[in-house]
Short mmCIF file of C-alpha atoms and ligand atoms in Angstrom, two decimals:
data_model
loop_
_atom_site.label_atom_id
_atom_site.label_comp_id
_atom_site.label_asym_id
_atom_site.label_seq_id
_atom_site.Cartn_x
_atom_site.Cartn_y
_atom_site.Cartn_z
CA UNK R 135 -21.85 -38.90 -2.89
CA UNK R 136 -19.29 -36.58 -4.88
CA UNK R 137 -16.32 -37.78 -4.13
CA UNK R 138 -13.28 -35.36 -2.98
CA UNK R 139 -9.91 -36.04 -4.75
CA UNK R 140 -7.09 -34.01 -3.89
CA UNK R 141 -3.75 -34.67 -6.15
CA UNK R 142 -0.19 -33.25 -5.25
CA UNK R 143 1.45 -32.74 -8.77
CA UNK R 144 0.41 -31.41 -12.04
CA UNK R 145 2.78 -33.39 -13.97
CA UNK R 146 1.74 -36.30 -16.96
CA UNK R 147 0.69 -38.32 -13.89
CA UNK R 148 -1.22 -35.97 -12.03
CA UNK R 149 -2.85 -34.54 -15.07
CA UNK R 150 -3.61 -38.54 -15.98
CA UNK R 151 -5.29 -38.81 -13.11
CA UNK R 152 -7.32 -35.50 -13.38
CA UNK R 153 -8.41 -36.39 -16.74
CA UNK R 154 -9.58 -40.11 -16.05
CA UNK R 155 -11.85 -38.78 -13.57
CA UNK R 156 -13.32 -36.13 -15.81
CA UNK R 157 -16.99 -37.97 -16.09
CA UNK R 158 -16.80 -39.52 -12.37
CA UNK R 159 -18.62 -38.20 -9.64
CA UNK R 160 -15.65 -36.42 -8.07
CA UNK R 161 -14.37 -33.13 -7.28
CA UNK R 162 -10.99 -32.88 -8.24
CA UNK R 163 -8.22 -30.19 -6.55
CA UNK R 164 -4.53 -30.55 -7.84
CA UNK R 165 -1.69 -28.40 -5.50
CA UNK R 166 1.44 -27.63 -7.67
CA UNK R 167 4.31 -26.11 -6.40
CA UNK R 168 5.17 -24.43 -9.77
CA UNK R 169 3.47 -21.48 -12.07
CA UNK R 170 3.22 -23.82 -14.96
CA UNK R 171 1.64 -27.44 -15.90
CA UNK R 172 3.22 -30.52 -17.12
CA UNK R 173 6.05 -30.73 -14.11
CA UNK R 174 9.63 -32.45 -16.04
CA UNK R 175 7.67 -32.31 -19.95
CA UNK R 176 8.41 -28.42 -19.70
CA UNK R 177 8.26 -25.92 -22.15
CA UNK R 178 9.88 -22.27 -22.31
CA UNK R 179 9.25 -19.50 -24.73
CA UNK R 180 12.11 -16.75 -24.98
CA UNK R 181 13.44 -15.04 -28.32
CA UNK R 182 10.56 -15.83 -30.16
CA UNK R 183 11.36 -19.70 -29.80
CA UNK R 184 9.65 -22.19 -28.12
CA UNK R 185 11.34 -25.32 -26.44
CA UNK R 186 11.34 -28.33 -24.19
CA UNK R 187 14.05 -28.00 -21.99
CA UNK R 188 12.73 -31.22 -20.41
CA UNK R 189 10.86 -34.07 -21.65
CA UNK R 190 12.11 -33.70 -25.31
CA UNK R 191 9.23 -35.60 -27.16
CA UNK R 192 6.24 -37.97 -26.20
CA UNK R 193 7.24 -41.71 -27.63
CA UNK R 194 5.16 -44.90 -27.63
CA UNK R 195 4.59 -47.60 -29.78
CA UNK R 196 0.97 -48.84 -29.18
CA UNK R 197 -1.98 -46.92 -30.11
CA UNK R 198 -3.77 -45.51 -26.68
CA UNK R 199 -1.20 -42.32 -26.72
CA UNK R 200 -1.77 -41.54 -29.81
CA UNK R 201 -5.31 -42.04 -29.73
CA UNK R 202 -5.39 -39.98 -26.76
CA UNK R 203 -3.15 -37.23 -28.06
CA UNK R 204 -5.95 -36.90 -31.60
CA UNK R 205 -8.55 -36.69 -29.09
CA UNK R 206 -7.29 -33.91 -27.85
CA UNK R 207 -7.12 -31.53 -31.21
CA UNK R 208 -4.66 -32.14 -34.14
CA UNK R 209 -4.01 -28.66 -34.26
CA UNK R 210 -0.47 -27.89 -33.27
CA UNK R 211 0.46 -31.72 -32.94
CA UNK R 212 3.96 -32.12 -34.09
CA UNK R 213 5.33 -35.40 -34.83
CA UNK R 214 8.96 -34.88 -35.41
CA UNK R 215 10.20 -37.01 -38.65
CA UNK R 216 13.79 -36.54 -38.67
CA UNK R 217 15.24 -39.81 -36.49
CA UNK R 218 17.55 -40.04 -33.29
CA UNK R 219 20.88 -41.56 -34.31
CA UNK R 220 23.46 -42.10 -31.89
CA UNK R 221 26.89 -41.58 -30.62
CA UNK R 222 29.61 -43.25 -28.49
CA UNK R 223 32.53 -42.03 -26.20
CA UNK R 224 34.77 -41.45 -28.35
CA UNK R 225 32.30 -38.74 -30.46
CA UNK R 226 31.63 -41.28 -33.78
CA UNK R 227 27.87 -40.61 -34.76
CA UNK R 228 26.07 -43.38 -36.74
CA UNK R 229 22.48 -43.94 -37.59
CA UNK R 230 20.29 -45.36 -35.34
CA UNK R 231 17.59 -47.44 -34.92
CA UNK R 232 14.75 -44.96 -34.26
CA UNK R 233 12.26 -47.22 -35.76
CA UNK R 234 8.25 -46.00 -37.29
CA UNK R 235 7.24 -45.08 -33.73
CA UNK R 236 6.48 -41.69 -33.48
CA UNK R 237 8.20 -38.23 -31.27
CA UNK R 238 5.54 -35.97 -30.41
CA UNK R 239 5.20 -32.08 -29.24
CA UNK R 240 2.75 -29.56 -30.01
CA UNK R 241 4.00 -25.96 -32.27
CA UNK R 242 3.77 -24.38 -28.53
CA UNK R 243 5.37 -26.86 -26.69
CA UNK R 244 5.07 -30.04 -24.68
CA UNK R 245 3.20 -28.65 -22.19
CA UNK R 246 0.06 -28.60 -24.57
CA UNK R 247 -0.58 -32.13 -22.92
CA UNK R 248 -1.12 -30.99 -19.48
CA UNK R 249 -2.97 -27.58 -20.48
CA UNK R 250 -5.32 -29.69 -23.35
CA UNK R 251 -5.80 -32.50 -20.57
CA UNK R 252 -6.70 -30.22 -18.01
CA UNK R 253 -8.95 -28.10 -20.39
CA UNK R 254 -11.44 -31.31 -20.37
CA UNK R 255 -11.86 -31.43 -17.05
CA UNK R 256 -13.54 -29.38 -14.32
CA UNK R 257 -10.30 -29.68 -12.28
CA UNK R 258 -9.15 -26.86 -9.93
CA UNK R 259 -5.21 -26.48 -10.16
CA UNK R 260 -4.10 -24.62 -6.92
CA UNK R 261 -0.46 -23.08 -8.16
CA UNK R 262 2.73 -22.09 -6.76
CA UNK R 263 1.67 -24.17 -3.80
CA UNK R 264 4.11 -26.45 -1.89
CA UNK R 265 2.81 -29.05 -0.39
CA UNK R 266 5.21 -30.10 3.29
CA UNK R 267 2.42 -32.48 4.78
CA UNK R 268 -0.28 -34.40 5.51
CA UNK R 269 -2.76 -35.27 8.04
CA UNK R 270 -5.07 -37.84 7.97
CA UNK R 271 -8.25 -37.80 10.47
CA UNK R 272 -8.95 -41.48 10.53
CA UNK R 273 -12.30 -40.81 12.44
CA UNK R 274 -13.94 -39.17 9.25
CA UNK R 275 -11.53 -41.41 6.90
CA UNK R 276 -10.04 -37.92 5.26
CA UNK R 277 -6.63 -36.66 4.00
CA UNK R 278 -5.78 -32.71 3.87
CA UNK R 279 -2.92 -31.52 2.71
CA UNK R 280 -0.73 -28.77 4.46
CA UNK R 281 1.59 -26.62 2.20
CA UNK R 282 4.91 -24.38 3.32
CA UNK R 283 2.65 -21.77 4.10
CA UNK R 284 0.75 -23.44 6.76
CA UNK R 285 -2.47 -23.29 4.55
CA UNK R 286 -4.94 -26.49 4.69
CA UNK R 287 -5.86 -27.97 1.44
CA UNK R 288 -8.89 -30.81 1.71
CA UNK R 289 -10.47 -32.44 3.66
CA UNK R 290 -10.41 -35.02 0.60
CA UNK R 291 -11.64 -38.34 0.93
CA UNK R 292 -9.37 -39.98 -1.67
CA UNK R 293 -5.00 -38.60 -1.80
CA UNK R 294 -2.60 -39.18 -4.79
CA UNK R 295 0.63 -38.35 -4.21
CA UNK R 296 3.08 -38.03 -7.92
CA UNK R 297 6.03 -35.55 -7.49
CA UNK R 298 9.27 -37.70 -7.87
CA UNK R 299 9.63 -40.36 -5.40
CA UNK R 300 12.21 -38.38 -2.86
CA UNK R 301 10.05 -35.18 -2.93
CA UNK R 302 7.65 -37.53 -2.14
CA UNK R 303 9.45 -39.34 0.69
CA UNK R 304 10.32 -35.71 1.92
CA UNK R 305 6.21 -35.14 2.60
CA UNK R 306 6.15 -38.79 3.96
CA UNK R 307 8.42 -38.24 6.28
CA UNK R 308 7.07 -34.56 7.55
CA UNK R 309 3.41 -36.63 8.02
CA UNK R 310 1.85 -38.67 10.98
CA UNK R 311 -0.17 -41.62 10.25
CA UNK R 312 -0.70 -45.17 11.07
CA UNK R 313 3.00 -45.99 11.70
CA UNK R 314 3.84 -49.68 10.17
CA UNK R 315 1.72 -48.61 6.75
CA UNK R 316 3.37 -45.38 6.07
CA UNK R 317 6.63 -46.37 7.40
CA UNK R 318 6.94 -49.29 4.39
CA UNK R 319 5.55 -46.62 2.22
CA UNK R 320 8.57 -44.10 3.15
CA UNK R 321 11.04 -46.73 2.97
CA UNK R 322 9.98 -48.25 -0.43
CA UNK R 323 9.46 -44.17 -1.81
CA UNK R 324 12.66 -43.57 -0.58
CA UNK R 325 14.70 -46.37 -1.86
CA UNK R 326 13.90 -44.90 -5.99
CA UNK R 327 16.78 -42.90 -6.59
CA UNK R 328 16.88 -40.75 -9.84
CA UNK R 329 19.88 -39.59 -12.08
CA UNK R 330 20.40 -35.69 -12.70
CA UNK R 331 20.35 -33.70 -15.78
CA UNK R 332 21.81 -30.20 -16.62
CA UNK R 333 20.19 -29.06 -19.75
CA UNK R 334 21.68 -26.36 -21.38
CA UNK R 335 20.03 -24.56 -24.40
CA UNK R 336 22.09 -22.99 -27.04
CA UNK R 337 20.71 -20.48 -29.57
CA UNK R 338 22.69 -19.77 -33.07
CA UNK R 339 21.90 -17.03 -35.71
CA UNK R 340 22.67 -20.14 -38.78
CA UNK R 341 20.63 -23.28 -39.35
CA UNK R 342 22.73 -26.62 -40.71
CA UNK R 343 20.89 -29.57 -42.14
CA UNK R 344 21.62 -32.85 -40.97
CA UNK R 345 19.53 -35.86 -41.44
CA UNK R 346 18.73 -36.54 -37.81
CA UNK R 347 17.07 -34.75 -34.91
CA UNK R 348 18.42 -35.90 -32.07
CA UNK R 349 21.69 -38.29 -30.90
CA UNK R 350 21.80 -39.94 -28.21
CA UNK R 351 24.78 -41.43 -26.15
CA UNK R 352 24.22 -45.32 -26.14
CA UNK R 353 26.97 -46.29 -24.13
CA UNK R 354 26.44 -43.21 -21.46
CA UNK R 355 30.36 -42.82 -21.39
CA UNK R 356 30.43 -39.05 -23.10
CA UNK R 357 29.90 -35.65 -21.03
CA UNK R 358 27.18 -34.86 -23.26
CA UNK R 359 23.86 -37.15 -22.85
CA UNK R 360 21.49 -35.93 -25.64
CA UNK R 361 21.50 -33.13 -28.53
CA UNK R 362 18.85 -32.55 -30.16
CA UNK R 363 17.38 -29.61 -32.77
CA UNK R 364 14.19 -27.65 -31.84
CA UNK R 365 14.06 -26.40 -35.69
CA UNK R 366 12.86 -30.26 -36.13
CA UNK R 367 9.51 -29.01 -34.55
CA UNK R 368 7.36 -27.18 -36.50
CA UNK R 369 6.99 -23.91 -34.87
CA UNK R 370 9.71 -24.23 -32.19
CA UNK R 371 12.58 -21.94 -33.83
CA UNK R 372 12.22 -18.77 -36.81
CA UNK R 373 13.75 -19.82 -39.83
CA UNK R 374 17.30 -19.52 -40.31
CA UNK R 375 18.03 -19.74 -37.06
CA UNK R 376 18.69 -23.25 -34.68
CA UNK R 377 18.48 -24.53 -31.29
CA UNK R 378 20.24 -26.83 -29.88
CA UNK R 379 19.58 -28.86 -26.53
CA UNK R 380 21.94 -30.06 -25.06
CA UNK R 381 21.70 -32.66 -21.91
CA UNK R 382 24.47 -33.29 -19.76
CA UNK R 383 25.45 -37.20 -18.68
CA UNK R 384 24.43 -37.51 -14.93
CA UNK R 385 27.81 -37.67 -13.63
CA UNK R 386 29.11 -34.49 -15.71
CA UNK R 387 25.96 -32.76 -14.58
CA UNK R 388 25.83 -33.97 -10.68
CA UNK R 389 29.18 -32.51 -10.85
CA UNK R 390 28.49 -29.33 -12.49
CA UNK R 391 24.99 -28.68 -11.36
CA UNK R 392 25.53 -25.61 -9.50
CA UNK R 393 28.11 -24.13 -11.76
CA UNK R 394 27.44 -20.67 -13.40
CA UNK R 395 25.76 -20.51 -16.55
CA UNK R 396 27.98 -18.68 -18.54
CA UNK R 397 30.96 -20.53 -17.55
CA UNK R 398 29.22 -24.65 -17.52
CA UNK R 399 27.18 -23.24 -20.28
CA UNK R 400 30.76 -22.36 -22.74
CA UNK R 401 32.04 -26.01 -21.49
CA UNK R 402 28.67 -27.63 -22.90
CA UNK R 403 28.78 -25.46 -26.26
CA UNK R 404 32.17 -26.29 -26.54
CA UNK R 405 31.42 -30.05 -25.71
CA UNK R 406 28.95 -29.89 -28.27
CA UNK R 407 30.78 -28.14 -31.01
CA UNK R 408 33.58 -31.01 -30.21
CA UNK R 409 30.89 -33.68 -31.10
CA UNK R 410 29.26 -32.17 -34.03
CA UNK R 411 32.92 -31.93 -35.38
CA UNK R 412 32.03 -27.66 -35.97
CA UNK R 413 33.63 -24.71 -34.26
CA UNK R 414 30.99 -22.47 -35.03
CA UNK R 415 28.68 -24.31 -32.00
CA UNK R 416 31.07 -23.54 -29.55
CA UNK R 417 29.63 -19.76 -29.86
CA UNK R 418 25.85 -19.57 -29.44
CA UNK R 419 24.56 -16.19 -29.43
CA UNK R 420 22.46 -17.25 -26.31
CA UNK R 421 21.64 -19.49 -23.72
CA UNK R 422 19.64 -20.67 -21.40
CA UNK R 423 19.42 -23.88 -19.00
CA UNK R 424 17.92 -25.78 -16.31
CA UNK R 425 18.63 -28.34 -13.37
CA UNK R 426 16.89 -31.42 -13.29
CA UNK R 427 18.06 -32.72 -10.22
CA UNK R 428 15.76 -35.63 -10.13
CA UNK R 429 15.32 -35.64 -13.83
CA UNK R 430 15.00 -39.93 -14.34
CA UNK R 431 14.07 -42.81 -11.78
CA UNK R 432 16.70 -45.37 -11.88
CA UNK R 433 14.32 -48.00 -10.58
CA UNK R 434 10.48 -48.52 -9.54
CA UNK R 435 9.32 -48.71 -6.55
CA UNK R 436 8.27 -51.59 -4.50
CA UNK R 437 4.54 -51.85 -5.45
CA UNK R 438 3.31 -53.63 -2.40
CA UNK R 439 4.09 -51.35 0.16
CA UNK R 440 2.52 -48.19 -2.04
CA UNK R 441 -0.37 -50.03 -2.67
CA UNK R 442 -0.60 -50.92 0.75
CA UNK R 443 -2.13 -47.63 1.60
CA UNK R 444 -4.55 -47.47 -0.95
CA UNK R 445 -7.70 -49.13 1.22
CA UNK R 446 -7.08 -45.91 3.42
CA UNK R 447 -7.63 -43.46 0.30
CA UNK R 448 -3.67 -42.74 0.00
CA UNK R 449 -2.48 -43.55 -3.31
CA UNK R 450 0.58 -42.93 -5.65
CA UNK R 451 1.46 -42.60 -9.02
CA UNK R 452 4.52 -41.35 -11.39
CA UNK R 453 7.13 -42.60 -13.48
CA UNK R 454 8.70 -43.80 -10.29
CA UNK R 455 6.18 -46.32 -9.72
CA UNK R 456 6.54 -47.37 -13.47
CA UNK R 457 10.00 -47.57 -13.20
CA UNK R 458 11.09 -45.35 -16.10
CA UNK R 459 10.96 -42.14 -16.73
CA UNK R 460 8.81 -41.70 -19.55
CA UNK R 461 6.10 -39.15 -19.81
CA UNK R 462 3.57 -41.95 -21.26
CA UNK R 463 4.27 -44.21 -18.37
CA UNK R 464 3.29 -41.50 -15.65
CA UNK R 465 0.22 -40.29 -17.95
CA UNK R 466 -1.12 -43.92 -17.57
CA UNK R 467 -0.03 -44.71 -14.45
CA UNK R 468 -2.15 -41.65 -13.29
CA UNK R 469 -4.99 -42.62 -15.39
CA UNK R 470 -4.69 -46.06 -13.66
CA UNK R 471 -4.39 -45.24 -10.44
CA UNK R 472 -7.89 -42.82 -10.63
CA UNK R 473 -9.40 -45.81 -12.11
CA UNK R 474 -8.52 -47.57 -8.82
CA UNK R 475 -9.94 -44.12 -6.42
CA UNK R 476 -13.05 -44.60 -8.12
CA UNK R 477 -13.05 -48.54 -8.01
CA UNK R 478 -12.95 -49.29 -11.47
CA UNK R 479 -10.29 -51.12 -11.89
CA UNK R 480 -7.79 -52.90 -9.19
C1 FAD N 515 15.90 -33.66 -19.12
C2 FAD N 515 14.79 -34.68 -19.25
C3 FAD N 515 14.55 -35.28 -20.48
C4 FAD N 515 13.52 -36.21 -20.63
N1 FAD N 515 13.22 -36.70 -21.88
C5 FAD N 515 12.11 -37.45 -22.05
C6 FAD N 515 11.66 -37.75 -23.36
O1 FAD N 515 12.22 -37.32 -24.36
N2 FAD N 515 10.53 -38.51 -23.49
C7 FAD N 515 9.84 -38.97 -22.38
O2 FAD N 515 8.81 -39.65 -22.54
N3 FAD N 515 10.24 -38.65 -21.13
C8 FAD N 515 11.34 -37.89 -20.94
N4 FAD N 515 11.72 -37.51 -19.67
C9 FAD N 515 11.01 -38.07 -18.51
C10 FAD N 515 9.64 -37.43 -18.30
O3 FAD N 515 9.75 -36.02 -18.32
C11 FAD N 515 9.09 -37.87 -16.93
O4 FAD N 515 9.19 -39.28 -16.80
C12 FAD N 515 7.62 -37.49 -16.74
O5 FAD N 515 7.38 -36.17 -17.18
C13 FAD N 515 7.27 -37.66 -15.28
O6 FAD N 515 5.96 -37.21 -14.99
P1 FAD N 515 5.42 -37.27 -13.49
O7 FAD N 515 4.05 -36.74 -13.50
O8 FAD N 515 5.67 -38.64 -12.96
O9 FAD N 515 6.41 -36.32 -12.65
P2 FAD N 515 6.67 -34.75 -12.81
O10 FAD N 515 6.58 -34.33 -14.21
O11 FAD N 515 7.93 -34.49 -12.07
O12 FAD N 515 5.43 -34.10 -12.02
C14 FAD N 515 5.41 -33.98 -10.63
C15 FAD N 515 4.86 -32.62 -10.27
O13 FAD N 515 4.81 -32.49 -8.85
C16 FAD N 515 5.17 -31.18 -8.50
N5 FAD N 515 5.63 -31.21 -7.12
C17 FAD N 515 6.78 -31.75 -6.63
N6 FAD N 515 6.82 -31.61 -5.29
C18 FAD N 515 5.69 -30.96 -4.93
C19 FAD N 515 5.17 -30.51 -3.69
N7 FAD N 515 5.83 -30.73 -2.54
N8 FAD N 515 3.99 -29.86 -3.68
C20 FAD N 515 3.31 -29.63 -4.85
N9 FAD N 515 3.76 -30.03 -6.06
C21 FAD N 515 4.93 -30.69 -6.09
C22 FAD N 515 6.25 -30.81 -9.50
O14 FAD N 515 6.41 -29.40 -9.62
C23 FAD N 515 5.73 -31.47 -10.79
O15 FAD N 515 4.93 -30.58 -11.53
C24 FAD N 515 12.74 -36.58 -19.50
C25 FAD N 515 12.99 -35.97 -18.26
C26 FAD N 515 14.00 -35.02 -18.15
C27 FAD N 515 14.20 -34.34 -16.82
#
C-alpha cells in the first residue's frame, strides 16, 4: 500500500526527508508557509547579485555531504577557498583555524540544495501555506493537517513535523490528541530555545582583497557576529564590486530586531567599517536585511518524548532535534527520520 507522507517544512530537514523517500512506496506532500525552498539556508537575488542572507555555507567534515552534494550535479557547486579567521571584542582579527573541510554554495545560491533535492523526487510542495493544526482520527490511524486558512491537508498516514522547535510547539499546542503523549511532546518542543540574528547586507561599488572570507566572533562579546564576502563565491557578486554580510550578535540583534533599516542598517555598516579598521564600509551604496528570529537552537530536544509519538505516525525532525543549527545536521536528521516512516531504520 502507497504510503501517504505529509511533511510541514521545506527546509534541509524537510527536503531530507522528501528525498530519502524518493524510491519508497510513498506519496509525499510538503506544506510550506513561504514562496521559496530551503527555509533558514536562504538565498536572495537583487542588483544582479546573488546571496545567502542565511545559512552562509554548507560545512562537514565526513564524506556523505559531499557525496550527496556531487550527486546532485557539479555544475554551479561552489566551494569557497578563502578561510574564516576570527575576531575578539575588542576588534583584533587573527587567522583562524578553518581547517581542509570544505564551505559550500552553488553560483545561484544555497537554495540549489532544496530545489536539486526536490528535483529528484516526485514530491508535491504545497506553498505559501501555514500550517496552525492538526487532527489526528485515531479510528483510521491518520494525521491531516489544517493551515490558517482553514484548508485540510491529508489524510496522511505517516506526519513529520521540522519548522523550528517553538513554531512547532505553537501547532502542538493549537492540536488535540492523546493527551499524556503530546503533552511531553509540547513540553520537550517547547523547552529548545533559539538565539536571534539580524542580518544586514551591505553592497559597495569597490572590491578589497583580503586573505579570508569570513570572521567570526569567537568569544561572542562584539555587536557584530559574522562578516563575511559574497565575492568569495563564484557567481554571487559582478566584478569590482563586494558584498558584505553582516550578522548581528543575538543580544545586539534581540535588541534591535525591529529597528528600521536605514537607521540599524548605518549602525551595522558603521560597526563593520569599525572592525575592518576602513571608513569607506561605513557607506554602502545599498542594503538589504533580514530577521532571523529563531535563527540557531541553543539546545536539542529531549529525544524520548519526540520519539514517543512516532508508533502513532507523528514524527519530528530539524536542527532542533540535533541540537545545532547546522544545515547538514537537519538534512540528515530528515533523511533519518524517513528512514524510520518507512521502517528502515530505528
Ligand atoms: C543567520 C544564519 C546563519 C547560519 N549560518 C549557517 C552556516 O553558515 N552553516 C550551516 O550549516 N548552518 C547555518 N545556519 C543554520 C541553518 O540554516 C539551519 O540549522 C538549517 O537550515 C535548519 O534547517 P531546518 O530544516 O531544521 O529548519 P528550517 O530551515 O527553518 O526549515 C523549516 C521550514 O518550515 C517552514 N515553516 C515554519 N513554520 C511553518 C508552518 N506553521 N507551516 C508551514 N511551514 C512552516 C519554514 O518556512 C521553513 O521553510 C544559519 C542560520 C541562520 C539563521
Amino acid at each position: 500500500m502507497t504510503l501517504r507522507v505529509g511533511i510541514v517544512g521545506a527546509g534541509a530537514a524537510g527536503v531530507g526527508a522528501a528525498y530519502a523517500l524518493r524510491n519508497a512506496d510513498a506519496e509525499v506532500t510538503i506544506v510550506e508557509k513561504s514562496r521559496g525552498v530551503c527555509g533558514r539556508a536562504a538565498t536572495r537575488r537583487k542588483h544582479d547579485c546573488y546571496y545567502d542572507h542565511g545559512a552562509n555555507y554548507i560545512k562537514e567534515s565526513d564524506q556523505r555531504t559531499e557525496s550527496l552534494i556531487r550527486d546532485l550535479g557539479t555544475d554551479g557547486v561552489v566551494d569557497i577557498e578563502k578561510p574564516v579567521w576570527v575576531f575578539d571584542e575588542s576588534g583584533e582579527i587573527t587567522e583562524g583555524d578553518d581547517g581542509d573541510s570544505h564551505k559550500w554554495t552553488w553560483t545561484e545560491g544555497i537554495t540549489q540544495l532544496a530545489k536539486r533535492l526536490l528535483a529528484r523526487t516526485d514530491a508535491e510542495v504545497r506553498r505559501e501555506t501555514r500550517v496552525e493544526s492538526i487532527v489526528c482520527d485515531d479510528s483510521e490511524a491518520t494525521w491531516s493537517l489544517i493551515d490558517t486558512e482553514g484548508e485540510t491537508h491529508g489524510p496522511f498516514d505517516r506526519l513529520l513535523l521540522t519548522p523550528p522547535a517553538p513554531q512547532t510547539a505553537e501547532i502542538l499546542r493549537a492540536t488535540e490528541w492523546d493527551g499524556e503523549r503530546l503533552g511531553d511532546a509540547t513540553a520537550a518542543v517547547s523547552d529548545v530555545s533559539y538565539r536571534t540574528i539580524r542580518t544586514f547586507v551591505l553592497h559597495y561599488p569597490f572590491r578589497e582583497e583580503y586573505s579570508w572570507y569570513g570572521l567570526v566572533n569567537v568569544d561572542k562579546a562584539h555587536e557584530v557576529g559574522w562578516v563575511s564576502r559574497e565575492e568569495c563565491k563564484d557567481g554571487h557578486v559582478p566584478d569590482g564590486e563586494s558584498l558584505l554580510i553582516a550578522q548581528m550578535s543575538p543580544e545586539w540583534s534581540a535588541e534591535r530586531y525591529d529597528d528600521p533599516l536605514a537607521e540599524a542598517g548605518d549602525d551595522a555598516a558603521a560597526l563593520v567599517a569599525e572592525l575592518l579598521d576602513d571608513d569607506r564600509y561605513a557607506d554602502p551604496d545599498w542594503v538589504d536585511d533580514q530577521g532571523w528570529r529563531y535563527a540557531l537552537p541553543n539546545d536539542g530536544v529531549d529525544t524520548d518524548a519526540v520519539r514517543a509519538t512516532e508508533d502513532a505516525g507523528l514524527f519530528f525532525a530539524g536542527d532542533w532535534v540535533v541540537g545545532e543549527g547546522r544545515v547538514h545536521h537537519a538534512l540528515w536528521n530528515g533523511h533519518e527520520a524517513a528512514e524510520r516512516i518507512v521502517g528502515r531504520a530505528e
